[in-house]
mmCIF file of C-alpha atoms in Angstrom:
data_model
loop_
_atom_site.group_PDB
_atom_site.id
_atom_site.type_symbol
_atom_site.label_atom_id
_atom_site.label_comp_id
_atom_site.label_asym_id
_atom_site.label_seq_id
_atom_site.Cartn_x
_atom_site.Cartn_y
_atom_site.Cartn_z
ATOM 1 C CA MET A 1 0.064 -0.140 0.162
ATOM 2 C CA LEU A 2 2.958 2.410 1.051
ATOM 3 C CA SER A 3 4.495 1.823 -2.261
ATOM 4 C CA LYS A 4 2.189 2.113 -4.672
ATOM 5 C CA ALA A 5 1.532 5.289 -2.797
ATOM 6 C CA LEU A 6 5.085 6.240 -3.396
ATOM 7 C CA SER A 7 4.778 5.197 -6.622
ATOM 8 C CA PHE A 8 1.849 7.663 -7.498
ATOM 9 C CA LEU A 9 3.400 10.712 -6.025
ATOM 10 C CA THR A 10 6.283 10.283 -7.851
ATOM 11 C CA ASP A 11 4.369 10.045 -10.973
ATOM 12 C CA PHE A 12 1.975 13.019 -10.036
ATOM 13 C CA LEU A 13 4.931 15.575 -9.602
ATOM 14 C CA LEU A 14 6.163 13.922 -13.094
ATOM 15 C CA LEU A 15 2.355 14.964 -14.428
ATOM 16 C CA ILE A 16 3.292 18.793 -12.914
ATOM 17 C CA LYS A 17 6.280 19.561 -13.458
ATOM 18 C CA HIS A 18 7.673 19.657 -9.963
ATOM 19 C CA ARG A 19 10.888 21.523 -10.933
ATOM 20 C CA LEU A 20 9.622 23.617 -14.017
ATOM 21 C CA THR A 21 5.860 24.161 -11.640
ATOM 22 C CA SER A 22 8.412 25.382 -7.807
ATOM 23 C CA LEU A 23 10.467 27.596 -9.747
ATOM 24 C CA VAL A 24 7.127 29.398 -10.903
ATOM 25 C CA VAL A 25 5.512 29.089 -7.148
ATOM 26 C CA PHE A 26 9.706 31.048 -6.411
ATOM 27 C CA THR A 27 8.721 33.222 -8.732
ATOM 28 C CA THR A 28 5.642 34.639 -7.553
ATOM 29 C CA GLY A 29 6.479 34.449 -3.951
ATOM 30 C CA MET A 30 9.501 37.098 -4.578
ATOM 31 C CA GLY A 31 7.166 39.216 -6.418
ATOM 32 C CA TYR A 32 4.831 38.596 -3.341
ATOM 33 C CA LEU A 33 7.133 39.664 -1.580
ATOM 34 C CA ILE A 34 8.665 42.708 -3.519
ATOM 35 C CA ALA A 35 5.368 44.294 -3.510
ATOM 36 C CA THR A 36 4.697 44.213 -0.693
ATOM 37 C CA ARG A 37 4.907 47.119 2.455
ATOM 38 C CA GLY A 38 5.078 47.135 6.301
ATOM 39 C CA ASP A 39 3.958 43.319 7.441
ATOM 40 C CA ILE A 40 3.864 40.524 5.573
ATOM 41 C CA ASP A 41 0.350 39.545 5.681
ATOM 42 C CA TRP A 42 1.189 34.991 5.890
ATOM 43 C CA PHE A 43 -2.316 33.509 5.115
ATOM 44 C CA THR A 44 -2.318 35.745 1.587
ATOM 45 C CA PHE A 45 1.407 34.633 0.774
ATOM 46 C CA ILE A 46 1.082 31.044 1.599
ATOM 47 C CA THR A 47 -3.103 30.944 -0.597
ATOM 48 C CA THR A 48 -1.528 32.970 -3.374
ATOM 49 C CA LEU A 49 1.206 30.603 -3.634
ATOM 50 C CA PHE A 50 -1.018 27.475 -3.251
ATOM 51 C CA GLY A 51 -3.781 28.424 -5.905
ATOM 52 C CA VAL A 52 -0.492 29.341 -8.434
ATOM 53 C CA PHE A 53 0.648 25.928 -7.365
ATOM 54 C CA LEU A 54 -2.721 24.352 -8.402
ATOM 55 C CA VAL A 55 -3.021 26.426 -11.379
ATOM 56 C CA VAL A 56 0.531 25.053 -13.079
ATOM 57 C CA GLY A 57 0.683 21.825 -12.438
ATOM 58 C CA SER A 58 -2.587 21.322 -13.979
ATOM 59 C CA ALA A 59 -1.216 23.293 -16.821
ATOM 60 C CA ASN A 60 1.950 21.387 -16.606
ATOM 61 C CA ALA A 61 -0.287 18.074 -16.691
ATOM 62 C CA MET A 62 -2.608 19.232 -19.240
ATOM 63 C CA ASN A 63 0.349 19.688 -21.681
ATOM 64 C CA GLN A 64 1.593 16.415 -20.924
ATOM 65 C CA VAL A 65 -2.018 14.838 -21.846
ATOM 66 C CA PHE A 66 -1.592 16.705 -24.624
ATOM 67 C CA GLU A 67 2.174 15.593 -25.801
ATOM 68 C CA ALA A 68 1.584 12.307 -24.569
ATOM 69 C CA ARG A 69 2.753 10.792 -27.892
ATOM 70 C CA VAL A 70 5.932 13.086 -28.785
ATOM 71 C CA ASP A 71 7.018 12.079 -25.377
ATOM 72 C CA GLY A 72 7.076 8.813 -25.828
ATOM 73 C CA ILE A 73 9.171 9.498 -28.864
ATOM 74 C CA MET A 74 11.808 11.286 -26.905
ATOM 75 C CA LYS A 75 14.550 10.418 -24.220
ATOM 76 C CA ARG A 76 14.380 12.359 -21.272
ATOM 77 C CA THR A 77 9.931 12.961 -21.681
ATOM 78 C CA SER A 78 9.656 8.997 -22.458
ATOM 79 C CA ASN A 79 9.856 8.058 -18.315
ATOM 80 C CA ARG A 80 6.460 10.662 -17.875
ATOM 81 C CA PRO A 81 3.904 8.638 -15.928
ATOM 82 C CA ILE A 82 1.550 8.502 -19.917
ATOM 83 C CA PRO A 83 3.763 7.527 -22.235
ATOM 84 C CA ALA A 84 5.370 4.842 -20.087
ATOM 85 C CA GLY A 85 1.395 3.872 -19.300
ATOM 86 C CA ARG A 86 1.639 3.636 -15.677
ATOM 87 C CA MET A 87 -1.503 6.483 -15.729
ATOM 88 C CA LYS A 88 -4.380 6.984 -18.154
ATOM 89 C CA LYS A 89 -4.978 10.284 -20.372
ATOM 90 C CA VAL A 90 -8.515 10.262 -18.237
ATOM 91 C CA GLU A 91 -6.546 10.072 -14.743
ATOM 92 C CA ALA A 92 -4.450 12.781 -15.799
ATOM 93 C CA ILE A 93 -7.324 14.813 -17.183
ATOM 94 C CA LEU A 94 -9.489 14.040 -13.982
ATOM 95 C CA ILE A 95 -6.162 15.579 -12.150
ATOM 96 C CA ALA A 96 -5.309 19.023 -14.512
ATOM 97 C CA LEU A 97 -8.836 20.253 -14.152
ATOM 98 C CA LEU A 98 -9.743 19.306 -10.178
ATOM 99 C CA MET A 99 -6.065 21.184 -9.756
ATOM 100 C CA LEU A 100 -6.863 23.786 -12.183
ATOM 101 C CA ILE A 101 -10.238 24.667 -10.369
ATOM 102 C CA LEU A 102 -9.251 24.067 -6.601
ATOM 103 C CA GLY A 103 -6.763 26.878 -7.803
ATOM 104 C CA GLN A 104 -8.514 28.807 -9.303
ATOM 105 C CA TYR A 105 -11.280 29.285 -6.180
ATOM 106 C CA VAL A 106 -7.999 29.563 -3.966
ATOM 107 C CA LEU A 107 -7.176 32.690 -5.752
ATOM 108 C CA TYR A 108 -10.718 34.475 -6.130
ATOM 109 C CA LYS A 109 -11.983 33.567 -2.717
ATOM 110 C CA PHE A 110 -8.654 34.315 -0.748
ATOM 111 C CA VAL A 111 -6.519 36.471 -2.940
ATOM 112 C CA ASN A 112 -8.723 38.880 -5.341
ATOM 113 C CA GLY A 113 -9.798 37.765 -8.612
ATOM 114 C CA ILE A 114 -7.949 39.748 -10.765
ATOM 115 C CA SER A 115 -4.784 37.209 -9.223
ATOM 116 C CA ALA A 116 -7.514 35.139 -10.465
ATOM 117 C CA LEU A 117 -8.177 36.147 -14.204
ATOM 118 C CA LEU A 118 -4.201 36.521 -14.333
ATOM 119 C CA ALA A 119 -3.368 32.905 -13.880
ATOM 120 C CA LEU A 120 -5.967 31.820 -15.917
ATOM 121 C CA ILE A 121 -4.839 33.981 -18.460
ATOM 122 C CA ALA A 122 -1.021 32.323 -17.657
ATOM 123 C CA PHE A 123 -3.054 28.509 -17.764
ATOM 124 C CA VAL A 124 -5.398 29.140 -21.327
ATOM 125 C CA ILE A 125 -2.074 30.644 -23.161
ATOM 126 C CA TYR A 126 0.273 27.508 -22.598
ATOM 127 C CA VAL A 127 -2.202 24.456 -23.040
ATOM 128 C CA PHE A 128 -3.913 26.442 -25.840
ATOM 129 C CA ALA A 129 -1.676 28.207 -27.551
ATOM 130 C CA TYR A 130 1.846 27.457 -26.551
ATOM 131 C CA THR A 131 1.865 23.495 -26.342
ATOM 132 C CA PRO A 132 0.195 22.838 -30.187
ATOM 133 C CA LEU A 133 2.322 25.828 -31.953
ATOM 134 C CA LYS A 134 5.936 24.117 -30.358
ATOM 135 C CA ARG A 135 4.938 21.544 -33.573
ATOM 136 C CA ILE A 136 3.993 24.936 -36.265
ATOM 137 C CA THR A 137 6.609 27.383 -35.790
ATOM 138 C CA PRO A 138 9.537 28.756 -33.193
ATOM 139 C CA LEU A 139 6.896 31.478 -32.341
ATOM 140 C CA CYS A 140 5.768 29.453 -29.834
ATOM 141 C CA THR A 141 8.590 30.150 -27.971
ATOM 142 C CA PHE A 142 8.034 33.916 -27.983
ATOM 143 C CA VAL A 143 3.611 32.870 -26.726
ATOM 144 C CA GLY A 144 5.517 30.717 -24.259
ATOM 145 C CA ALA A 145 7.475 33.257 -22.595
ATOM 146 C CA ILE A 146 3.782 34.983 -22.032
ATOM 147 C CA PRO A 147 2.513 33.350 -19.248
ATOM 148 C CA GLY A 148 5.875 32.229 -17.999
ATOM 149 C CA ALA A 149 6.631 35.575 -16.779
ATOM 150 C CA ILE A 150 3.172 36.630 -15.447
ATOM 151 C CA PRO A 151 3.716 34.006 -11.950
ATOM 152 C CA PRO A 152 5.980 37.208 -10.392
ATOM 153 C CA VAL A 153 2.419 39.794 -11.442
ATOM 154 C CA ILE A 154 0.315 37.315 -9.682
ATOM 155 C CA GLY A 155 2.342 37.867 -6.556
ATOM 156 C CA TRP A 156 2.600 41.389 -6.795
ATOM 157 C CA THR A 157 -1.292 42.021 -7.418
ATOM 158 C CA ALA A 158 -1.803 39.333 -4.500
ATOM 159 C CA VAL A 159 -0.725 42.319 -2.918
ATOM 160 C CA ARG A 160 -0.982 45.583 -4.677
ATOM 161 C CA GLY A 161 -4.795 44.462 -6.195
ATOM 162 C CA GLN A 162 -3.559 45.984 -9.201
ATOM 163 C CA ILE A 163 -0.925 45.874 -11.828
ATOM 164 C CA GLU A 164 1.662 48.427 -11.769
ATOM 165 C CA LEU A 165 4.839 49.990 -12.899
ATOM 166 C CA GLY A 166 7.097 47.560 -10.785
ATOM 167 C CA ALA A 167 5.051 44.236 -11.701
ATOM 168 C CA ILE A 168 5.266 45.148 -15.549
ATOM 169 C CA ILE A 169 9.281 45.654 -15.026
ATOM 170 C CA LEU A 170 9.434 41.920 -13.339
ATOM 171 C CA PHE A 171 7.045 40.609 -16.322
ATOM 172 C CA GLY A 172 9.907 42.243 -18.661
ATOM 173 C CA ILE A 173 12.585 40.571 -16.939
ATOM 174 C CA GLN A 174 11.566 37.603 -16.652
ATOM 175 C CA PHE A 175 9.928 37.121 -19.960
ATOM 176 C CA ILE A 176 13.319 38.085 -21.621
ATOM 177 C CA TRP A 177 14.911 35.686 -19.298
ATOM 178 C CA GLN A 178 12.610 32.851 -20.606
ATOM 179 C CA PHE A 179 14.645 33.067 -24.339
ATOM 180 C CA PRO A 180 18.407 31.761 -22.894
ATOM 181 C CA HIS A 181 16.945 30.000 -20.218
ATOM 182 C CA PHE A 182 14.829 27.550 -22.349
ATOM 183 C CA TRP A 183 16.552 27.766 -25.958
ATOM 184 C CA SER A 184 19.894 26.780 -23.824
ATOM 185 C CA ILE A 185 18.208 23.627 -23.051
ATOM 186 C CA ALA A 186 16.283 23.225 -26.649
ATOM 187 C CA LEU A 187 20.113 23.127 -28.350
ATOM 188 C CA ILE A 188 21.957 20.511 -25.711
ATOM 189 C CA CYS A 189 18.157 18.401 -26.299
ATOM 190 C CA LYS A 190 17.814 19.040 -29.598
ATOM 191 C CA ALA A 191 18.307 15.599 -31.595
ATOM 192 C CA ASP A 192 15.457 14.991 -29.688
ATOM 193 C CA TYR A 193 13.437 17.886 -30.048
ATOM 194 C CA GLU A 194 13.732 17.983 -33.670
ATOM 195 C CA LYS A 195 13.208 13.934 -33.348
ATOM 196 C CA ALA A 196 9.219 15.002 -31.629
ATOM 197 C CA GLY A 197 8.963 17.121 -34.623
ATOM 198 C CA PHE A 198 8.700 20.660 -32.486
ATOM 199 C CA LYS A 199 10.098 23.964 -33.803
ATOM 200 C CA VAL A 200 10.738 25.646 -30.780
ATOM 201 C CA LEU A 201 15.173 27.082 -31.972
ATOM 202 C CA PRO A 202 14.097 30.196 -33.836
ATOM 203 C CA SER A 203 16.635 28.462 -37.106
ATOM 204 C CA SER A 204 18.192 24.735 -37.893
ATOM 205 C CA ASP A 205 21.647 26.212 -37.893
ATOM 206 C CA SER A 206 22.958 26.666 -34.168
ATOM 207 C CA ARG A 207 25.370 29.412 -35.138
ATOM 208 C CA ILE A 208 22.084 31.270 -36.225
ATOM 209 C CA THR A 209 20.598 30.387 -32.143
ATOM 210 C CA ALA A 210 23.315 31.863 -30.762
ATOM 211 C CA ILE A 211 22.671 34.532 -32.167
ATOM 212 C CA ASN A 212 19.166 35.247 -31.174
ATOM 213 C CA LEU A 213 20.902 34.162 -27.553
ATOM 214 C CA VAL A 214 24.043 36.864 -27.578
ATOM 215 C CA ILE A 215 20.593 39.188 -28.339
ATOM 216 C CA TYR A 216 18.502 38.593 -25.502
ATOM 217 C CA THR A 217 20.691 38.531 -23.109
ATOM 218 C CA PHE A 218 22.472 41.625 -23.998
ATOM 219 C CA MET A 219 18.753 42.494 -23.405
ATOM 220 C CA LEU A 220 18.740 41.757 -20.225
ATOM 221 C CA LEU A 221 21.324 44.272 -18.864
ATOM 222 C CA PRO A 222 19.383 47.566 -19.452
ATOM 223 C CA MET A 223 16.198 45.369 -18.418
ATOM 224 C CA GLY A 224 17.977 44.191 -14.714
ATOM 225 C CA LEU A 225 18.301 47.912 -14.346
ATOM 226 C CA LYS A 226 15.166 49.222 -14.615
ATOM 227 C CA PRO A 227 13.595 48.220 -11.170
ATOM 228 C CA THR A 228 16.400 50.858 -9.006
ATOM 229 C CA ILE A 229 15.536 52.932 -11.839
ATOM 230 C CA ALA A 230 12.169 52.794 -10.955
ATOM 231 C CA GLY A 231 12.668 53.303 -7.448
ATOM 232 C CA PHE A 232 11.657 49.669 -5.956
ATOM 233 C CA ALA A 233 14.983 48.658 -5.822
ATOM 234 C CA GLY A 234 18.302 49.667 -4.626
ATOM 235 C CA LYS A 235 22.702 49.176 -4.869
ATOM 236 C CA TYR A 236 22.528 45.217 -4.473
ATOM 237 C CA ALA A 237 19.864 44.366 -6.585
ATOM 238 C CA LEU A 238 21.705 46.968 -9.462
ATOM 239 C CA MET A 239 24.988 45.017 -9.076
ATOM 240 C CA ALA A 240 23.329 41.689 -8.735
ATOM 241 C CA SER A 241 21.884 42.888 -12.346
ATOM 242 C CA ILE A 242 25.037 43.603 -13.505
ATOM 243 C CA PHE A 243 27.197 41.305 -12.370
ATOM 244 C CA GLY A 244 25.182 38.265 -13.094
ATOM 245 C CA GLY A 245 24.259 39.941 -17.079
ATOM 246 C CA GLY A 246 27.389 40.097 -18.286
ATOM 247 C CA LEU A 247 28.595 36.651 -17.233
ATOM 248 C CA PHE A 248 25.872 35.539 -18.579
ATOM 249 C CA PHE A 249 25.782 37.677 -22.367
ATOM 250 C CA ILE A 250 29.621 36.357 -21.488
ATOM 251 C CA GLN A 251 28.373 32.658 -21.787
ATOM 252 C CA ALA A 252 26.565 33.246 -24.838
ATOM 253 C CA LEU A 253 29.258 35.353 -26.512
ATOM 254 C CA SER A 254 31.277 31.709 -26.270
ATOM 255 C CA LEU A 255 28.620 30.062 -27.409
ATOM 256 C CA LEU A 256 28.514 32.177 -30.241
ATOM 257 C CA LYS A 257 32.594 31.116 -30.939
ATOM 258 C CA ASP A 258 31.939 27.776 -30.779
ATOM 259 C CA SER A 259 28.499 25.983 -30.803
ATOM 260 C CA SER A 260 28.938 23.162 -28.345
ATOM 261 C CA ILE A 261 26.609 21.321 -26.586
ATOM 262 C CA HIS A 262 29.578 22.239 -23.194
ATOM 263 C CA SER A 263 28.654 26.484 -23.764
ATOM 264 C CA ALA A 264 25.340 25.673 -24.560
ATOM 265 C CA LYS A 265 25.192 23.678 -20.596
ATOM 266 C CA LYS A 266 26.796 26.723 -19.336
ATOM 267 C CA ILE A 267 25.068 29.197 -20.585
ATOM 268 C CA MET A 268 21.387 26.841 -18.911
ATOM 269 C CA LEU A 269 23.419 27.348 -15.836
ATOM 270 C CA MET A 270 23.612 30.669 -15.797
ATOM 271 C CA ALA A 271 19.988 31.101 -16.246
ATOM 272 C CA ASP A 272 19.632 29.049 -13.549
ATOM 273 C CA ILE A 273 21.394 31.550 -11.617
ATOM 274 C CA TYR A 274 20.617 34.775 -12.672
ATOM 275 C CA LEU A 275 16.481 34.599 -12.161
ATOM 276 C CA PRO A 276 16.464 33.797 -8.840
ATOM 277 C CA LEU A 277 19.693 35.344 -7.363
ATOM 278 C CA LEU A 278 18.389 38.839 -9.070
ATOM 279 C CA PHE A 279 14.905 37.930 -7.512
ATOM 280 C CA ILE A 280 16.804 37.361 -3.899
ATOM 281 C CA PHE A 281 18.443 40.787 -4.892
ATOM 282 C CA LEU A 282 15.928 42.483 -4.862
ATOM 283 C CA LEU A 283 14.560 41.581 -1.846
ATOM 284 C CA ILE A 284 17.253 42.435 0.030
ATOM 285 C CA ASP A 285 16.782 45.976 -1.179
ATOM 286 C CA LYS A 286 13.551 45.834 -0.017
ATOM 287 C CA VAL A 287 14.634 44.838 3.915
#
């Protein structure tokens, strides 16, 4: 009985893409904390994170329902519960619907309407626009970056009740960050993605992708300065954005030089470090 429960829990975590979901919850929480003035309303903070966790987990589960066949083709996703045969599509759909309904209820009832609406918009774009577009056009990355950048805005609106300049800036940072983050992963898994028919890279030519990576990492440099310019961050976030953004950009230039998987892995690592680090320093400045 215990082994079955543990097996289900493992499959559930795979179904909701727990690592991606955790990052989304983290950026939502950072948006909330950065927007907070005075004491933290812990009940609203926790319900915001819980509601976002449910809606994002639902979106990821539905993504796997629609991509079950191609997930079975790719080595990196073939062990997911649906293609591996450990979970039926109808079970995954039921889990996704229950999570979506409960998540929307939690956000609307205990947080506010605008946060619930933003979460629903992110769900719809991710599941019904980004997911099918992955097999049609490289523009899918641009579309997918929109729901990917909404979480800190949800955190901000959970506190302030409206979309303000600070929320827009956090959206912009996370929006631009997603391109080098996702494209570096896509370069590493290029053969897998091509086998599945995913058109997620700007070009089949790795050098053109590297040029795009240089452009977007360069765009992060001025974008990372905007919190300080807007007045809701100080010197620590400023230094983190300049130093981290500079290293990010230099690594992209390295990829442009050699077009190697090794350089792509370094960009992926830099992406994993840059965003959490910048958000943490934004919070430190606020404190």
